[in-house]
mmCIF file of C-alpha atoms and ligand atoms in Angstrom:
data_model
loop_
_atom_site.group_PDB
_atom_site.id
_atom_site.type_symbol
_atom_site.label_atom_id
_atom_site.label_comp_id
_atom_site.label_asym_id
_atom_site.label_seq_id
_atom_site.Cartn_x
_atom_site.Cartn_y
_atom_site.Cartn_z
ATOM 1 C CA MET D 212 -13.519 9.653 -11.675
ATOM 2 C CA ARG D 213 -16.526 9.431 -9.402
ATOM 3 C CA GLY D 214 -15.387 7.103 -6.614
ATOM 4 C CA PHE D 215 -12.669 7.541 -4.035
ATOM 5 C CA PHE D 216 -9.364 5.701 -4.024
ATOM 6 C CA VAL D 217 -7.602 4.995 -0.718
ATOM 7 C CA VAL D 218 -4.328 3.123 -0.340
ATOM 8 C CA PHE D 219 -2.654 1.697 2.748
ATOM 9 C CA GLU D 220 1.138 1.620 2.713
ATOM 10 C CA GLY D 221 3.876 0.783 5.189
ATOM 11 C CA ILE D 222 6.594 -1.708 5.994
ATOM 12 C CA GLU D 223 5.765 -5.271 7.098
ATOM 13 C CA GLY D 224 3.980 -5.703 10.385
ATOM 14 C CA ALA D 225 2.653 -2.131 10.399
ATOM 15 C CA GLY D 226 -0.934 -3.384 10.674
ATOM 16 C CA LYS D 227 -2.271 -2.409 7.249
ATOM 17 C CA SER D 228 -4.368 -5.541 6.843
ATOM 18 C CA THR D 229 -6.046 -5.248 10.253
ATOM 19 C CA LEU D 230 -6.896 -1.603 9.620
ATOM 20 C CA MET D 231 -8.235 -2.339 6.147
ATOM 21 C CA HIS D 232 -10.408 -5.036 7.656
ATOM 22 C CA ARG D 233 -11.703 -2.639 10.304
ATOM 23 C CA LEU D 234 -12.353 0.062 7.732
ATOM 24 C CA SER D 235 -14.280 -2.413 5.571
ATOM 25 C CA ARG D 236 -16.512 -3.275 8.531
ATOM 26 C CA GLU D 237 -17.170 0.422 9.207
ATOM 27 C CA LEU D 238 -18.156 1.003 5.580
ATOM 28 C CA GLU D 239 -20.346 -2.114 5.523
ATOM 29 C CA ARG D 240 -22.191 -0.913 8.611
ATOM 30 C CA ARG D 241 -22.954 2.354 6.865
ATOM 31 C CA GLY D 242 -24.021 0.642 3.646
ATOM 32 C CA ILE D 243 -21.346 2.424 1.635
ATOM 33 C CA PRO D 244 -20.321 0.650 -1.589
ATOM 34 C CA PHE D 245 -16.627 -0.243 -1.570
ATOM 35 C CA LYS D 246 -14.182 -2.742 -3.023
ATOM 36 C CA THR D 247 -10.878 -3.913 -1.619
ATOM 37 C CA THR D 248 -7.845 -5.070 -3.523
ATOM 38 C CA ARG D 249 -4.172 -5.690 -2.906
ATOM 39 C CA GLU D 250 -0.797 -5.523 -4.622
ATOM 40 C CA PRO D 251 0.813 -7.481 -5.921
ATOM 41 C CA GLY D 252 -2.488 -9.098 -6.848
ATOM 42 C CA GLY D 253 -6.131 -8.249 -7.371
ATOM 43 C CA PRO D 254 -7.672 -9.814 -10.468
ATOM 44 C CA ARG D 255 -6.842 -13.459 -11.325
ATOM 45 C CA THR D 256 -3.938 -12.768 -13.632
ATOM 46 C CA ALA D 257 -2.408 -10.372 -11.117
ATOM 47 C CA GLU D 258 -2.817 -12.994 -8.352
ATOM 48 C CA ALA D 259 -0.952 -15.470 -10.580
ATOM 49 C CA ILE D 260 1.863 -12.924 -10.981
ATOM 50 C CA ARG D 261 1.830 -12.448 -7.187
ATOM 51 C CA GLU D 262 2.568 -16.136 -6.681
ATOM 52 C CA VAL D 263 5.702 -15.826 -8.780
ATOM 53 C CA ILE D 264 6.848 -12.642 -7.023
ATOM 54 C CA LEU D 265 6.357 -14.033 -3.518
ATOM 55 C CA GLN D 266 7.982 -17.438 -4.101
ATOM 56 C CA ARG D 267 10.790 -17.310 -1.578
ATOM 57 C CA ASP D 268 13.002 -19.949 -3.209
ATOM 58 C CA LEU D 269 12.871 -18.416 -6.684
ATOM 59 C CA PRO D 270 16.005 -16.392 -7.471
ATOM 60 C CA ILE D 271 14.839 -13.149 -9.030
ATOM 61 C CA GLU D 272 16.648 -10.075 -10.317
ATOM 62 C CA PRO D 273 15.408 -6.773 -8.831
ATOM 63 C CA MET D 274 14.528 -5.564 -12.328
ATOM 64 C CA THR D 275 12.532 -8.738 -13.099
ATOM 65 C CA GLU D 276 10.671 -8.270 -9.837
ATOM 66 C CA LEU D 277 9.936 -4.652 -10.741
ATOM 67 C CA PHE D 278 8.519 -5.564 -14.154
ATOM 68 C CA LEU D 279 6.342 -8.285 -12.610
ATOM 69 C CA LEU D 280 5.047 -5.831 -10.012
ATOM 70 C CA MET D 281 4.214 -3.386 -12.784
ATOM 71 C CA ALA D 282 2.469 -6.097 -14.825
ATOM 72 C CA SER D 283 0.374 -6.977 -11.784
ATOM 73 C CA ARG D 284 -0.361 -3.262 -11.186
ATOM 74 C CA TYR D 285 -1.541 -2.755 -14.774
ATOM 75 C CA GLU D 286 -3.935 -5.710 -14.509
ATOM 76 C CA ASN D 287 -5.254 -4.453 -11.179
ATOM 77 C CA THR D 288 -5.641 -0.886 -12.436
ATOM 78 C CA VAL D 289 -7.475 -1.607 -15.668
ATOM 79 C CA LYS D 290 -9.563 -4.568 -14.529
ATOM 80 C CA THR D 291 -10.426 -3.747 -10.924
ATOM 81 C CA ILE D 292 -9.597 -0.228 -9.770
ATOM 82 C CA ILE D 293 -10.616 2.025 -12.657
ATOM 83 C CA PRO D 294 -13.921 0.236 -13.401
ATOM 84 C CA ALA D 295 -14.883 0.348 -9.703
ATOM 85 C CA LEU D 296 -14.021 4.043 -9.405
ATOM 86 C CA GLU D 297 -15.998 4.789 -12.547
ATOM 87 C CA GLU D 298 -19.004 3.101 -10.957
ATOM 88 C CA GLY D 299 -18.595 5.308 -7.894
ATOM 89 C CA TYR D 300 -17.166 2.772 -5.450
ATOM 90 C CA ILE D 301 -14.695 3.541 -2.716
ATOM 91 C CA VAL D 302 -11.654 1.434 -3.596
ATOM 92 C CA ILE D 303 -9.283 0.444 -0.811
ATOM 93 C CA SER D 304 -5.972 -1.103 -1.811
ATOM 94 C CA ASP D 305 -3.396 -2.838 0.335
ATOM 95 C CA ARG D 306 -0.320 -1.222 -1.309
ATOM 96 C CA TYR D 307 -0.105 0.462 -4.728
ATOM 97 C CA ARG D 308 2.435 2.458 -6.718
ATOM 98 C CA ASP D 309 4.309 3.866 -3.700
ATOM 99 C CA SER D 310 5.315 0.373 -2.546
ATOM 100 C CA SER D 311 7.507 0.130 -5.642
ATOM 101 C CA VAL D 312 9.067 3.529 -4.968
ATOM 102 C CA ALA D 313 9.755 2.588 -1.329
ATOM 103 C CA TYR D 314 10.889 -1.040 -1.814
ATOM 104 C CA GLN D 315 12.395 -1.254 -5.309
ATOM 105 C CA GLY D 316 13.519 2.401 -5.363
ATOM 106 C CA TYR D 317 14.681 3.447 -1.897
ATOM 107 C CA GLY D 318 15.139 -0.175 -0.800
ATOM 108 C CA ARG D 319 16.818 -1.872 -3.764
ATOM 109 C CA GLY D 320 18.329 1.218 -5.351
ATOM 110 C CA ILE D 321 16.571 1.226 -8.720
ATOM 111 C CA PRO D 322 16.346 4.887 -9.837
ATOM 112 C CA ILE D 323 13.155 6.504 -8.553
ATOM 113 C CA GLU D 324 12.478 8.411 -11.817
ATOM 114 C CA PHE D 325 12.533 5.136 -13.740
ATOM 115 C CA ILE D 326 10.083 3.541 -11.311
ATOM 116 C CA GLU D 327 7.782 6.537 -11.515
ATOM 117 C CA GLU D 328 7.905 6.370 -15.310
ATOM 118 C CA LEU D 329 6.809 2.725 -15.207
ATOM 119 C CA ASN D 330 4.235 3.538 -12.524
ATOM 120 C CA GLU D 331 2.679 6.138 -14.800
ATOM 121 C CA LYS D 332 2.263 3.523 -17.539
ATOM 122 C CA ALA D 333 1.073 0.770 -15.205
ATOM 123 C CA THR D 334 -1.547 2.988 -13.549
ATOM 124 C CA LEU D 335 -2.562 4.965 -16.652
ATOM 125 C CA GLY D 336 -1.580 7.980 -14.566
ATOM 126 C CA LEU D 337 -3.999 7.133 -11.747
ATOM 127 C CA LYS D 338 -2.965 8.346 -8.290
ATOM 128 C CA PRO D 339 -4.765 7.524 -5.065
ATOM 129 C CA ASP D 340 -6.948 10.277 -3.596
ATOM 130 C CA LEU D 341 -5.519 9.415 -0.200
ATOM 131 C CA VAL D 342 -2.567 7.346 1.039
ATOM 132 C CA PHE D 343 -2.336 6.233 4.653
ATOM 133 C CA ILE D 344 1.232 5.398 5.587
ATOM 134 C CA ILE D 345 1.057 3.235 8.672
ATOM 135 C CA ASP D 346 4.416 3.979 10.198
ATOM 136 C CA ILE D 347 6.377 1.827 12.625
ATOM 137 C CA SER D 348 10.101 1.734 13.295
ATOM 138 C CA VAL D 349 12.149 -1.141 11.929
ATOM 139 C CA GLU D 350 12.810 -2.243 15.547
ATOM 140 C CA GLU D 351 9.057 -2.449 16.117
ATOM 141 C CA MET D 352 8.672 -4.337 12.833
ATOM 142 C CA LEU D 353 11.237 -6.914 13.986
ATOM 143 C CA ARG D 354 9.526 -7.302 17.378
ATOM 144 C CA ARG D 355 6.167 -7.861 15.725
ATOM 145 C CA ILE D 356 7.501 -10.364 13.205
ATOM 146 C CA GLU D 357 9.225 -12.278 15.975
ATOM 147 C CA SER D 358 6.153 -12.341 18.182
ATOM 148 C CA ARG D 359 4.162 -13.782 15.287
ATOM 149 C CA GLY D 360 6.767 -16.539 15.033
ATOM 150 C CA GLY D 361 7.566 -15.365 11.513
ATOM 151 C CA GLU D 362 10.400 -16.813 9.519
ATOM 152 C CA LYS D 363 11.987 -13.398 9.279
ATOM 153 C CA ASN D 364 13.292 -13.486 12.852
ATOM 154 C CA ARG D 365 16.688 -14.346 11.439
ATOM 155 C CA MET D 366 16.773 -11.307 9.191
ATOM 156 C CA ASP D 367 20.350 -10.214 8.469
ATOM 157 C CA SER D 368 21.610 -6.657 8.808
ATOM 158 C CA GLN D 369 21.445 -6.067 5.055
ATOM 159 C CA GLU D 370 17.769 -6.905 5.037
ATOM 160 C CA ILE D 371 17.191 -4.750 8.100
ATOM 161 C CA ASP D 372 18.823 -1.790 6.312
ATOM 162 C CA PHE D 373 16.586 -2.435 3.322
ATOM 163 C CA TYR D 374 13.526 -1.829 5.510
ATOM 164 C CA ARG D 375 15.089 1.283 7.047
ATOM 165 C CA ARG D 376 15.547 2.734 3.555
ATOM 166 C CA ALA D 377 12.014 1.763 2.511
ATOM 167 C CA ARG D 378 10.562 3.429 5.613
ATOM 168 C CA ARG D 379 12.615 6.562 4.969
ATOM 169 C CA GLY D 380 11.286 6.550 1.395
ATOM 170 C CA TYR D 381 7.694 6.465 2.584
ATOM 171 C CA LEU D 382 8.287 9.329 4.992
ATOM 172 C CA LEU D 383 9.933 11.405 2.252
ATOM 173 C CA MET D 384 7.027 10.821 -0.125
ATOM 174 C CA ALA D 385 4.627 11.932 2.597
ATOM 175 C CA ARG D 386 6.641 15.059 3.295
ATOM 176 C CA GLU D 387 6.694 15.983 -0.393
ATOM 177 C CA ASN D 388 2.923 15.503 -0.851
ATOM 178 C CA PRO D 389 1.195 16.519 2.374
ATOM 179 C CA ASP D 390 -2.184 16.888 0.589
ATOM 180 C CA ARG D 391 -2.582 13.259 -0.365
ATOM 181 C CA TYR D 392 -0.448 11.464 2.251
ATOM 182 C CA VAL D 393 -1.168 10.958 5.908
ATOM 183 C CA VAL D 394 1.390 9.317 8.165
ATOM 184 C CA LEU D 395 -0.191 7.486 11.084
ATOM 185 C CA ASP D 396 1.742 6.163 14.051
ATOM 186 C CA GLY D 397 1.230 2.399 13.786
ATOM 187 C CA THR D 398 1.872 1.898 17.509
ATOM 188 C CA MET D 399 -1.344 3.755 18.428
ATOM 189 C CA SER D 400 -4.327 1.645 19.461
ATOM 190 C CA GLU D 401 -6.453 0.177 16.696
ATOM 191 C CA GLU D 402 -9.416 2.203 17.992
ATOM 192 C CA LYS D 403 -7.547 5.488 17.718
ATOM 193 C CA LEU D 404 -6.187 4.602 14.309
ATOM 194 C CA ILE D 405 -9.559 3.693 12.851
ATOM 195 C CA ALA D 406 -11.141 6.838 14.307
ATOM 196 C CA LYS D 407 -8.446 8.979 12.655
ATOM 197 C CA ILE D 408 -8.790 7.125 9.368
ATOM 198 C CA MET D 409 -12.565 7.705 9.345
ATOM 199 C CA ASP D 410 -12.147 11.412 10.191
ATOM 200 C CA ILE D 411 -9.594 11.997 7.467
ATOM 201 C CA MET D 412 -11.581 10.065 4.863
ATOM 202 C CA ARG D 413 -14.710 12.012 5.749
ATOM 203 C CA GLN D 414 -12.881 15.289 5.234
ATOM 204 C CA LYS D 415 -11.123 14.271 1.997
ATOM 205 C CA MET D 416 -14.250 12.759 0.482
ATOM 206 C CA LYS D 417 -16.143 15.937 1.227
ATOM 207 C CA GLU D 418 -13.397 17.977 -0.428
ATOM 208 C CA LYS D 419 -13.644 15.780 -3.535
ATOM 209 C CA GLY D 420 -17.422 15.988 -3.521
ATOM 210 C CA VAL D 421 -17.997 12.251 -3.024
ATOM 211 C CA GLY D 422 -21.544 12.034 -1.800
ATOM 212 C CA TYR D 423 -21.381 9.348 0.904
ATOM 213 C CA ALA D 424 -21.881 10.276 4.525
ATOM 214 C CA LEU D 425 -19.249 8.559 6.633
HETATM 215 P P1 LIG O 4 2.524 -9.456 1.458
HETATM 216 O O1 LIG O 4 2.624 -10.841 2.003
HETATM 217 O O2 LIG O 4 1.213 -8.991 0.920
HETATM 218 O O3 LIG O 4 3.102 -8.455 2.554
HETATM 219 P P2 LIG O 4 2.460 -7.232 3.312
HETATM 220 O O4 LIG O 4 1.424 -7.810 4.216
HETATM 221 O O5 LIG O 4 3.603 -6.613 4.035
HETATM 222 O O6 LIG O 4 1.886 -6.303 2.267
HETATM 223 O O7 LIG O 4 3.640 -9.335 0.354
HETATM 224 C C1 LIG O 4 3.841 -8.232 -0.404
HETATM 225 C C2 LIG O 4 5.328 -8.035 -0.504
HETATM 226 O O8 LIG O 4 5.659 -7.446 -1.751
HETATM 227 C C3 LIG O 4 5.842 -7.098 0.588
HETATM 228 O O9 LIG O 4 7.060 -7.587 1.074
HETATM 229 C C4 LIG O 4 6.105 -5.819 -0.157
HETATM 230 C C5 LIG O 4 6.444 -6.291 -1.537
HETATM 231 N N1 LIG O 4 6.154 -5.309 -2.594
HETATM 232 C C6 LIG O 4 7.200 -4.659 -3.221
HETATM 233 O O10 LIG O 4 8.375 -4.919 -2.909
HETATM 234 N N2 LIG O 4 6.937 -3.732 -4.179
HETATM 235 C C7 LIG O 4 5.666 -3.435 -4.577
HETATM 236 O O11 LIG O 4 5.450 -2.587 -5.463
HETATM 237 C C8 LIG O 4 4.583 -4.116 -3.914
HETATM 238 C C9 LIG O 4 3.165 -3.834 -4.308
HETATM 239 C C10 LIG O 4 4.868 -5.039 -2.931
#
């Protein structure tokens, strides 16, 4: 596919959204065609599924949640991501298939092979060209959530362990696939992070032969 597909991953509070926003501004300034999306979500139907998944008072089985995430991913893949890549856009997604491996797999304990099997179907086998894992410790995550006055400041130890496992999952995925994954220290300054992101994208896009000058 002609475009270039970049995904931001990481546990809550890592700063993915801020960095995606910054990256979008950098691309805009250079007149480079790009589209952003997020998961769960993206096209209308996937956003409707997102509302169900993120309803805090709705009791949901881990497996139900997984299937909903996959349904949302399929919608996003076939309606937004693949068409944009085929037209040559850079696509930037806030989370994609690895969120399910980290959260539902390492976090909730659903077998990783099963999740990857569903991921293959939900993405039609599409893998990002580049995944930035914005890494912070769970202690840092808790500090950030608290300072934002978030409702998660009463997180219990079980939930805290869930995030530790998810983080470990991300770091393992990165170690297994050093070509496509880059772990960035989320406590670095935004300026340093965006500079690194631009450098790495420049290099990877060149390798893939994507013709935009970053
Ligand atoms: P969101 O409010 O977008 O959080 P964040 O800013 O951290 O991305 O909510 C997305 C939530 O859904 C987040 O807690 C991670 C979770 N999630 C999964 O558990 N599995 C998945 O596959 C995806 C895409 C998200």
